[in-house]
PDB file of C-alpha atoms in Angstrom:
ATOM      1  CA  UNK B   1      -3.804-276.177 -30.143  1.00 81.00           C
ATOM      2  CA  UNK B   2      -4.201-278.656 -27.217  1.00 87.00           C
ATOM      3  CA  UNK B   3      -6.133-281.017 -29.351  1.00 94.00           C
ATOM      4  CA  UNK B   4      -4.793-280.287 -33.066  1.00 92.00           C
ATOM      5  CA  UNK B   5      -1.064-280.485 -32.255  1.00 91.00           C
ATOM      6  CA  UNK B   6      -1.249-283.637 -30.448  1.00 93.00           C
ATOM      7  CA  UNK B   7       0.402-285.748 -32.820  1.00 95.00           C
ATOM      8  CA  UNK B   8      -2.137-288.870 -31.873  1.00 95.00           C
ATOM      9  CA  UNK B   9      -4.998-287.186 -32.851  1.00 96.00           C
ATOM     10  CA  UNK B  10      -4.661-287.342 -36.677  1.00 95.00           C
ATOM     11  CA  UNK B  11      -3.626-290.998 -36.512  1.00 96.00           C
ATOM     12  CA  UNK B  12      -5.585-292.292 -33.482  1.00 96.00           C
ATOM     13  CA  UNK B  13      -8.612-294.812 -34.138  1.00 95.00           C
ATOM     14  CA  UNK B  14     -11.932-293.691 -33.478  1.00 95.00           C
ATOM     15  CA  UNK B  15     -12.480-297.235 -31.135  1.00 94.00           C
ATOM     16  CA  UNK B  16     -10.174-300.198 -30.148  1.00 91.00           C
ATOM     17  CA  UNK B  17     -12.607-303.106 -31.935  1.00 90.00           C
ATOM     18  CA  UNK B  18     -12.809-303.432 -35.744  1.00 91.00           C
ATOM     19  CA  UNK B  19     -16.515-303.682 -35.388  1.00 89.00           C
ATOM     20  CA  UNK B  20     -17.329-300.363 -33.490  1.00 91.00           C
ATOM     21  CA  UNK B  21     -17.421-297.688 -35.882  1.00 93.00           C
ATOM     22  CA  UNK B  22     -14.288-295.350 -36.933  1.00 95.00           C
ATOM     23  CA  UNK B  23     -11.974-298.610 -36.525  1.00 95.00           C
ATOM     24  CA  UNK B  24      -8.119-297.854 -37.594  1.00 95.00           C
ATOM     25  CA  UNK B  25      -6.106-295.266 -38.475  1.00 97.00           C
ATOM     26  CA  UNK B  26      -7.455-291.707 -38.678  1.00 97.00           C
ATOM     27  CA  UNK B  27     -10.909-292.725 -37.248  1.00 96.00           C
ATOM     28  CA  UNK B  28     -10.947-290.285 -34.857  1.00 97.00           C
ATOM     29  CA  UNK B  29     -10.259-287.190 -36.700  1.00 97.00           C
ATOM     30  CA  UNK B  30     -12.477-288.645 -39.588  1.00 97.00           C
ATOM     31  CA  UNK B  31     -15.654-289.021 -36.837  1.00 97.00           C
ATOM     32  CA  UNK B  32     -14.463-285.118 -35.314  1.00 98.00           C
ATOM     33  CA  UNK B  33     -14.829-283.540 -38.284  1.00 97.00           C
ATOM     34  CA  UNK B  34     -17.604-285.502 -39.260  1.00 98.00           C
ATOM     35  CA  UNK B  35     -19.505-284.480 -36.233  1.00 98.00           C
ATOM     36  CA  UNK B  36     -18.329-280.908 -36.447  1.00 98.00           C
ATOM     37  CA  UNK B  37     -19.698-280.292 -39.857  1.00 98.00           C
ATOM     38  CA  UNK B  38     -23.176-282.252 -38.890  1.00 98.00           C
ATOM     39  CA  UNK B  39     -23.335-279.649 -35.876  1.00 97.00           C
ATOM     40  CA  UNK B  40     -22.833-276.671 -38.153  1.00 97.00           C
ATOM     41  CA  UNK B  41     -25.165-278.007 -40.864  1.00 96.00           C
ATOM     42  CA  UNK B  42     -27.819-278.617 -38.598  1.00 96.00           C
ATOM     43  CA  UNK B  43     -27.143-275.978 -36.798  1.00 96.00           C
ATOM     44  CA  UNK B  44     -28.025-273.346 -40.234  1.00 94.00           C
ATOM     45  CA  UNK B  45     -30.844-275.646 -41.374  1.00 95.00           C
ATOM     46  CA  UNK B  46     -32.476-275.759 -38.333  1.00 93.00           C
ATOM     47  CA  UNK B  47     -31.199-272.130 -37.688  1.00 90.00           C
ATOM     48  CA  UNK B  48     -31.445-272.857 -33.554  1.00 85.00           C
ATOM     49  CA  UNK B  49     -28.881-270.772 -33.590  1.00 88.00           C
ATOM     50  CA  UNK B  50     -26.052-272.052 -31.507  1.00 94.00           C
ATOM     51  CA  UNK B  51     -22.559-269.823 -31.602  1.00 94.00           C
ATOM     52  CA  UNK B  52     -20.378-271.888 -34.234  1.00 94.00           C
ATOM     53  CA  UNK B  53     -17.196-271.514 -31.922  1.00 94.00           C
ATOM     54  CA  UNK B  54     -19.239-272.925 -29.229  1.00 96.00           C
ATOM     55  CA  UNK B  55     -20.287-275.649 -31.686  1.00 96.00           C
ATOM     56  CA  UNK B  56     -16.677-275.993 -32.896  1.00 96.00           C
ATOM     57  CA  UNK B  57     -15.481-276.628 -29.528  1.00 96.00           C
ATOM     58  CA  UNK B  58     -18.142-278.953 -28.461  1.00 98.00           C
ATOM     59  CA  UNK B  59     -17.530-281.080 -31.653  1.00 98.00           C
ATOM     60  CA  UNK B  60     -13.709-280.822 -31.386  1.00 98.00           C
ATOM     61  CA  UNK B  61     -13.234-281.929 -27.880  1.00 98.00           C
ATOM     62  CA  UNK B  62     -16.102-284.303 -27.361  1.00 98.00           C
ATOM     63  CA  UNK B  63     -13.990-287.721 -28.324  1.00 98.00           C
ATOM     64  CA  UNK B  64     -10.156-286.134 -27.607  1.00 98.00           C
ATOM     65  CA  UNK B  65     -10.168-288.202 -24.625  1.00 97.00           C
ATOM     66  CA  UNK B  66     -10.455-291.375 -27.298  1.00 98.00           C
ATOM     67  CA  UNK B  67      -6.159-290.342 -27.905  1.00 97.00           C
ATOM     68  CA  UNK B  68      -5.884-291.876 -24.228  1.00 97.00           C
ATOM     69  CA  UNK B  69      -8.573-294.811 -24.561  1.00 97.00           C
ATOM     70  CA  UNK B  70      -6.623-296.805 -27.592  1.00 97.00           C
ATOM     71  CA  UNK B  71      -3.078-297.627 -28.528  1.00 96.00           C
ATOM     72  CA  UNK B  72      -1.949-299.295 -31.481  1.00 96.00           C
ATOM     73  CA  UNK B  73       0.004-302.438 -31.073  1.00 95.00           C
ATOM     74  CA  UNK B  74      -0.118-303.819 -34.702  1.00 94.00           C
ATOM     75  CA  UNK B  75      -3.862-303.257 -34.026  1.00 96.00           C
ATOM     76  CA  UNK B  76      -5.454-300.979 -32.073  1.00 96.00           C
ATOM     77  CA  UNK B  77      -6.313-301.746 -28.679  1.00 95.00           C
ATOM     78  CA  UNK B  78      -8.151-300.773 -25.819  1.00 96.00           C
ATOM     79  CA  UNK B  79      -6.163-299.277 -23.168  1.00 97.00           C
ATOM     80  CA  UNK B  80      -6.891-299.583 -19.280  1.00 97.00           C
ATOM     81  CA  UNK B  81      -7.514-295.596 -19.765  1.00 97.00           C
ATOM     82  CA  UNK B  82     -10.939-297.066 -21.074  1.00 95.00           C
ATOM     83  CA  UNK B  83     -12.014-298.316 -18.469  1.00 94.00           C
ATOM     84  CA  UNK B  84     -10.816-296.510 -15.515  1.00 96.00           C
ATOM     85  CA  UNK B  85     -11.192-293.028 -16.477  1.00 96.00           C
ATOM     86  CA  UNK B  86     -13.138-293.302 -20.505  1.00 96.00           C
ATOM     87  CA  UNK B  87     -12.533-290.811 -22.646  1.00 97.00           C
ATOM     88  CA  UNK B  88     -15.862-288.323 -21.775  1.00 97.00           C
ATOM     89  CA  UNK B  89     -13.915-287.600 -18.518  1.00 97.00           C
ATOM     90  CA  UNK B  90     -10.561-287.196 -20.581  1.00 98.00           C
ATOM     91  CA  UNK B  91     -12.189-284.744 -23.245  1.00 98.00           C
ATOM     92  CA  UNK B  92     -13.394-282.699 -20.131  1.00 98.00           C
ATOM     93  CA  UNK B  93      -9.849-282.978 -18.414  1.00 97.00           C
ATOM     94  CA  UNK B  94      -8.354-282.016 -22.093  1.00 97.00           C
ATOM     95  CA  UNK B  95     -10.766-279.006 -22.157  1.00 96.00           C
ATOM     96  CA  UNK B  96     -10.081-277.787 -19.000  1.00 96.00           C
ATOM     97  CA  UNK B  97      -6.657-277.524 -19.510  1.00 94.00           C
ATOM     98  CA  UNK B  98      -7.699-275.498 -22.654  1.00 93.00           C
ATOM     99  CA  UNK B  99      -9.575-273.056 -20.449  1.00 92.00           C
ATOM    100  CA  UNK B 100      -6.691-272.747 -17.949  1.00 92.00           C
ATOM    101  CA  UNK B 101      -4.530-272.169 -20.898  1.00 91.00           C
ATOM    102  CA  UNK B 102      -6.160-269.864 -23.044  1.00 87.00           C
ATOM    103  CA  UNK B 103      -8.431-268.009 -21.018  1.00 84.00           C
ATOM    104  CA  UNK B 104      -8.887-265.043 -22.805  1.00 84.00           C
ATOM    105  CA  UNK B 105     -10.868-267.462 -25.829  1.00 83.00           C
ATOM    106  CA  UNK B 106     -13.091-268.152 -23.450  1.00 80.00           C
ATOM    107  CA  UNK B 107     -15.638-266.794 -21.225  1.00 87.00           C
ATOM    108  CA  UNK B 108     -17.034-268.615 -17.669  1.00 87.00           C
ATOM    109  CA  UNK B 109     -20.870-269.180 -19.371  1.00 89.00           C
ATOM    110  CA  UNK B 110     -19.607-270.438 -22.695  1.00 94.00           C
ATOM    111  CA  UNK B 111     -16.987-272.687 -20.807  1.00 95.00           C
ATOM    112  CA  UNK B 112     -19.918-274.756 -18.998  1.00 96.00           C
ATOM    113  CA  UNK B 113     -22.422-274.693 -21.788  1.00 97.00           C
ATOM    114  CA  UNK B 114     -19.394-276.181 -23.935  1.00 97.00           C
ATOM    115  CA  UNK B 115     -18.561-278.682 -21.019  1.00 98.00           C
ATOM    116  CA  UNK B 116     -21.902-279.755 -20.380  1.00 98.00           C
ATOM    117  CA  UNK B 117     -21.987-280.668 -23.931  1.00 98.00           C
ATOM    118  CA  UNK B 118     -18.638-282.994 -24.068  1.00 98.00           C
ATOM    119  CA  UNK B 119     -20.403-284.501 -20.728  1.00 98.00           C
ATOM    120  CA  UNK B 120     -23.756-285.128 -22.202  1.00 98.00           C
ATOM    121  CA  UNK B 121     -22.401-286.093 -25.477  1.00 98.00           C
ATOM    122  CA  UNK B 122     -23.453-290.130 -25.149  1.00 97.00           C
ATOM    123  CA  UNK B 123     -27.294-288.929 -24.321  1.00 96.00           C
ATOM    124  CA  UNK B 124     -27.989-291.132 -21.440  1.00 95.00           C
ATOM    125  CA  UNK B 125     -25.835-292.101 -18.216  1.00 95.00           C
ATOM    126  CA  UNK B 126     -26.112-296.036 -18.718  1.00 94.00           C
ATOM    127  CA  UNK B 127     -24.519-295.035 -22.134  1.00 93.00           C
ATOM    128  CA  UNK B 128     -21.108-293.506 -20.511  1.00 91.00           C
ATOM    129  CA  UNK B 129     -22.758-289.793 -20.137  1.00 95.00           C
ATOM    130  CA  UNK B 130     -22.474-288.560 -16.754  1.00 96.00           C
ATOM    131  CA  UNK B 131     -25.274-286.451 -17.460  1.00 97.00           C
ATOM    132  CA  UNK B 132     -27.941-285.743 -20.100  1.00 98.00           C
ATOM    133  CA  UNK B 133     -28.479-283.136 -22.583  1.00 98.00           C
ATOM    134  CA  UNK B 134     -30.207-279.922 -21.238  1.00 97.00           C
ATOM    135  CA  UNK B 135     -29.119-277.480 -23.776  1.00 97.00           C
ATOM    136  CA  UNK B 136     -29.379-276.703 -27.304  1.00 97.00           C
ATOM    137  CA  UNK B 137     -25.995-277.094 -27.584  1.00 98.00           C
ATOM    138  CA  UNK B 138     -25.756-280.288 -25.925  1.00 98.00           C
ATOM    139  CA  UNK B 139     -28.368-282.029 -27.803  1.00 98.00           C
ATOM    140  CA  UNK B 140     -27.678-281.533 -31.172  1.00 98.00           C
ATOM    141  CA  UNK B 141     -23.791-282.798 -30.225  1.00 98.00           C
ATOM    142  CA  UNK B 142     -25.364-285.387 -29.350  1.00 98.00           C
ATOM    143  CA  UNK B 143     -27.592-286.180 -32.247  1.00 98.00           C
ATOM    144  CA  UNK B 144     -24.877-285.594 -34.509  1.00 98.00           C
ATOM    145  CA  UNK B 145     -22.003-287.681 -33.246  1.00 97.00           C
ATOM    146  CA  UNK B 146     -24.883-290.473 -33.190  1.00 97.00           C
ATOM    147  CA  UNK B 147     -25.432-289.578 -36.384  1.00 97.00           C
ATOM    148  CA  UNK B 148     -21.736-289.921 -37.167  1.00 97.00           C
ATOM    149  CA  UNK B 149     -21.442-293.212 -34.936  1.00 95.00           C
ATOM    150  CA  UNK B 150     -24.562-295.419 -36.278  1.00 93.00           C
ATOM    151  CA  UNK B 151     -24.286-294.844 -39.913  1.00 92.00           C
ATOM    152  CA  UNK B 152     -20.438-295.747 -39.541  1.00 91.00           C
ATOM    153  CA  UNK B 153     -21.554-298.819 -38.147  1.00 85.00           C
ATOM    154  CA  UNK B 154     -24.450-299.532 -40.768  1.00 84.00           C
ATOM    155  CA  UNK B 155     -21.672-301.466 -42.861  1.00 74.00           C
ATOM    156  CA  UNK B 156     -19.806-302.947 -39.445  1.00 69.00           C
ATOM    157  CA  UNK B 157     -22.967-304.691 -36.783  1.00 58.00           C
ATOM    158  CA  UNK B 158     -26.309-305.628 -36.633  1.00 59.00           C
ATOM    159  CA  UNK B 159     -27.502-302.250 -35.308  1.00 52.00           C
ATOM    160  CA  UNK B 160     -30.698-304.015 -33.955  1.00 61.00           C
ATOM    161  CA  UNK B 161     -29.778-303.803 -30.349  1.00 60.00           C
ATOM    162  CA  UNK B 162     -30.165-299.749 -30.391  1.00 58.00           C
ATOM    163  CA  UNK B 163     -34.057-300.206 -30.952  1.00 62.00           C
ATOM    164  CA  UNK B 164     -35.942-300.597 -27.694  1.00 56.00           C
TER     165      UNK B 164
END
């Protein structure tokens, strides 16, 4: 409920530059349920397996924190939320609060492994990721909302930077 009734989160952009992918309105929702459904595909064809509500959760609050990050003012912007708190430490805030709220949904172990997840989601600390992916769970979150991410911006940036 925390992050579905929010009324930002079905019209919030997915980033606050036209060239970063999930641009404009709806691009957040579009890239959660396009990571969500990646995670769960993945998830069967791979058949790891990983606990779909835990892979839900993981895909559903990964990027909420994004609702504080932009704002649209005839085009959507960055806010200073960006860049003084970003939104992986929102998404965890936002989750918490989920936990403290509905705590019989939830369990202690399934709590971390779901919060390490949102954490690790970026892969790497120099990419925004306070830490890195050490479960199951947290790496194919990852994988998948990269997956989500780079083929959005196929059509939007020279993508040339990500190879090392």
């Amino acid at each position: 409920k925390i992050v579905l009734e929010d009324e930002r989160f079905p019209i919030c952009s997915g980033s606050g530059h036209p060239n970063k992918h999930h641009y404009g309105d709806g691009g957040l929702i579009e890239h959660t349920c396009e990571v969500i459904q990646l995670c769960e595909l993945n998830n069967q064809y791979l058949n790891v397996p990983i606990d779909e509500k835990k892979l839900f959760l993981a895909g559903l609050f990964h990027d909420c924190g994004k609702m504080w990050d932009y704002v649209k003012k005839g085009v959507w912007i960055n806010t200073p939320h960006k860049n003084d708190i970003y939104h992986i430490s929102r998404s965890s805030i936002v989750f918490r609060e989920s936990f403290v709220k509905y705590p019989s949904f939830f369990n202690e172990e399934d709590f971390d492994e779901i919060l390490h997840a949102i954490l690790a989601h970026h892969g790497r600390t120099d990419y925004g990721s306070p830490v890195v992916p050490n479960t199951k769970l947290a790496w194919l979150l990852h994988l998948c909302d990269s997956i989500s991410a780079r083929i959005a911006d196929c059509e939007k940036v020279d993508l040339t930077h990500y190879i090392k």
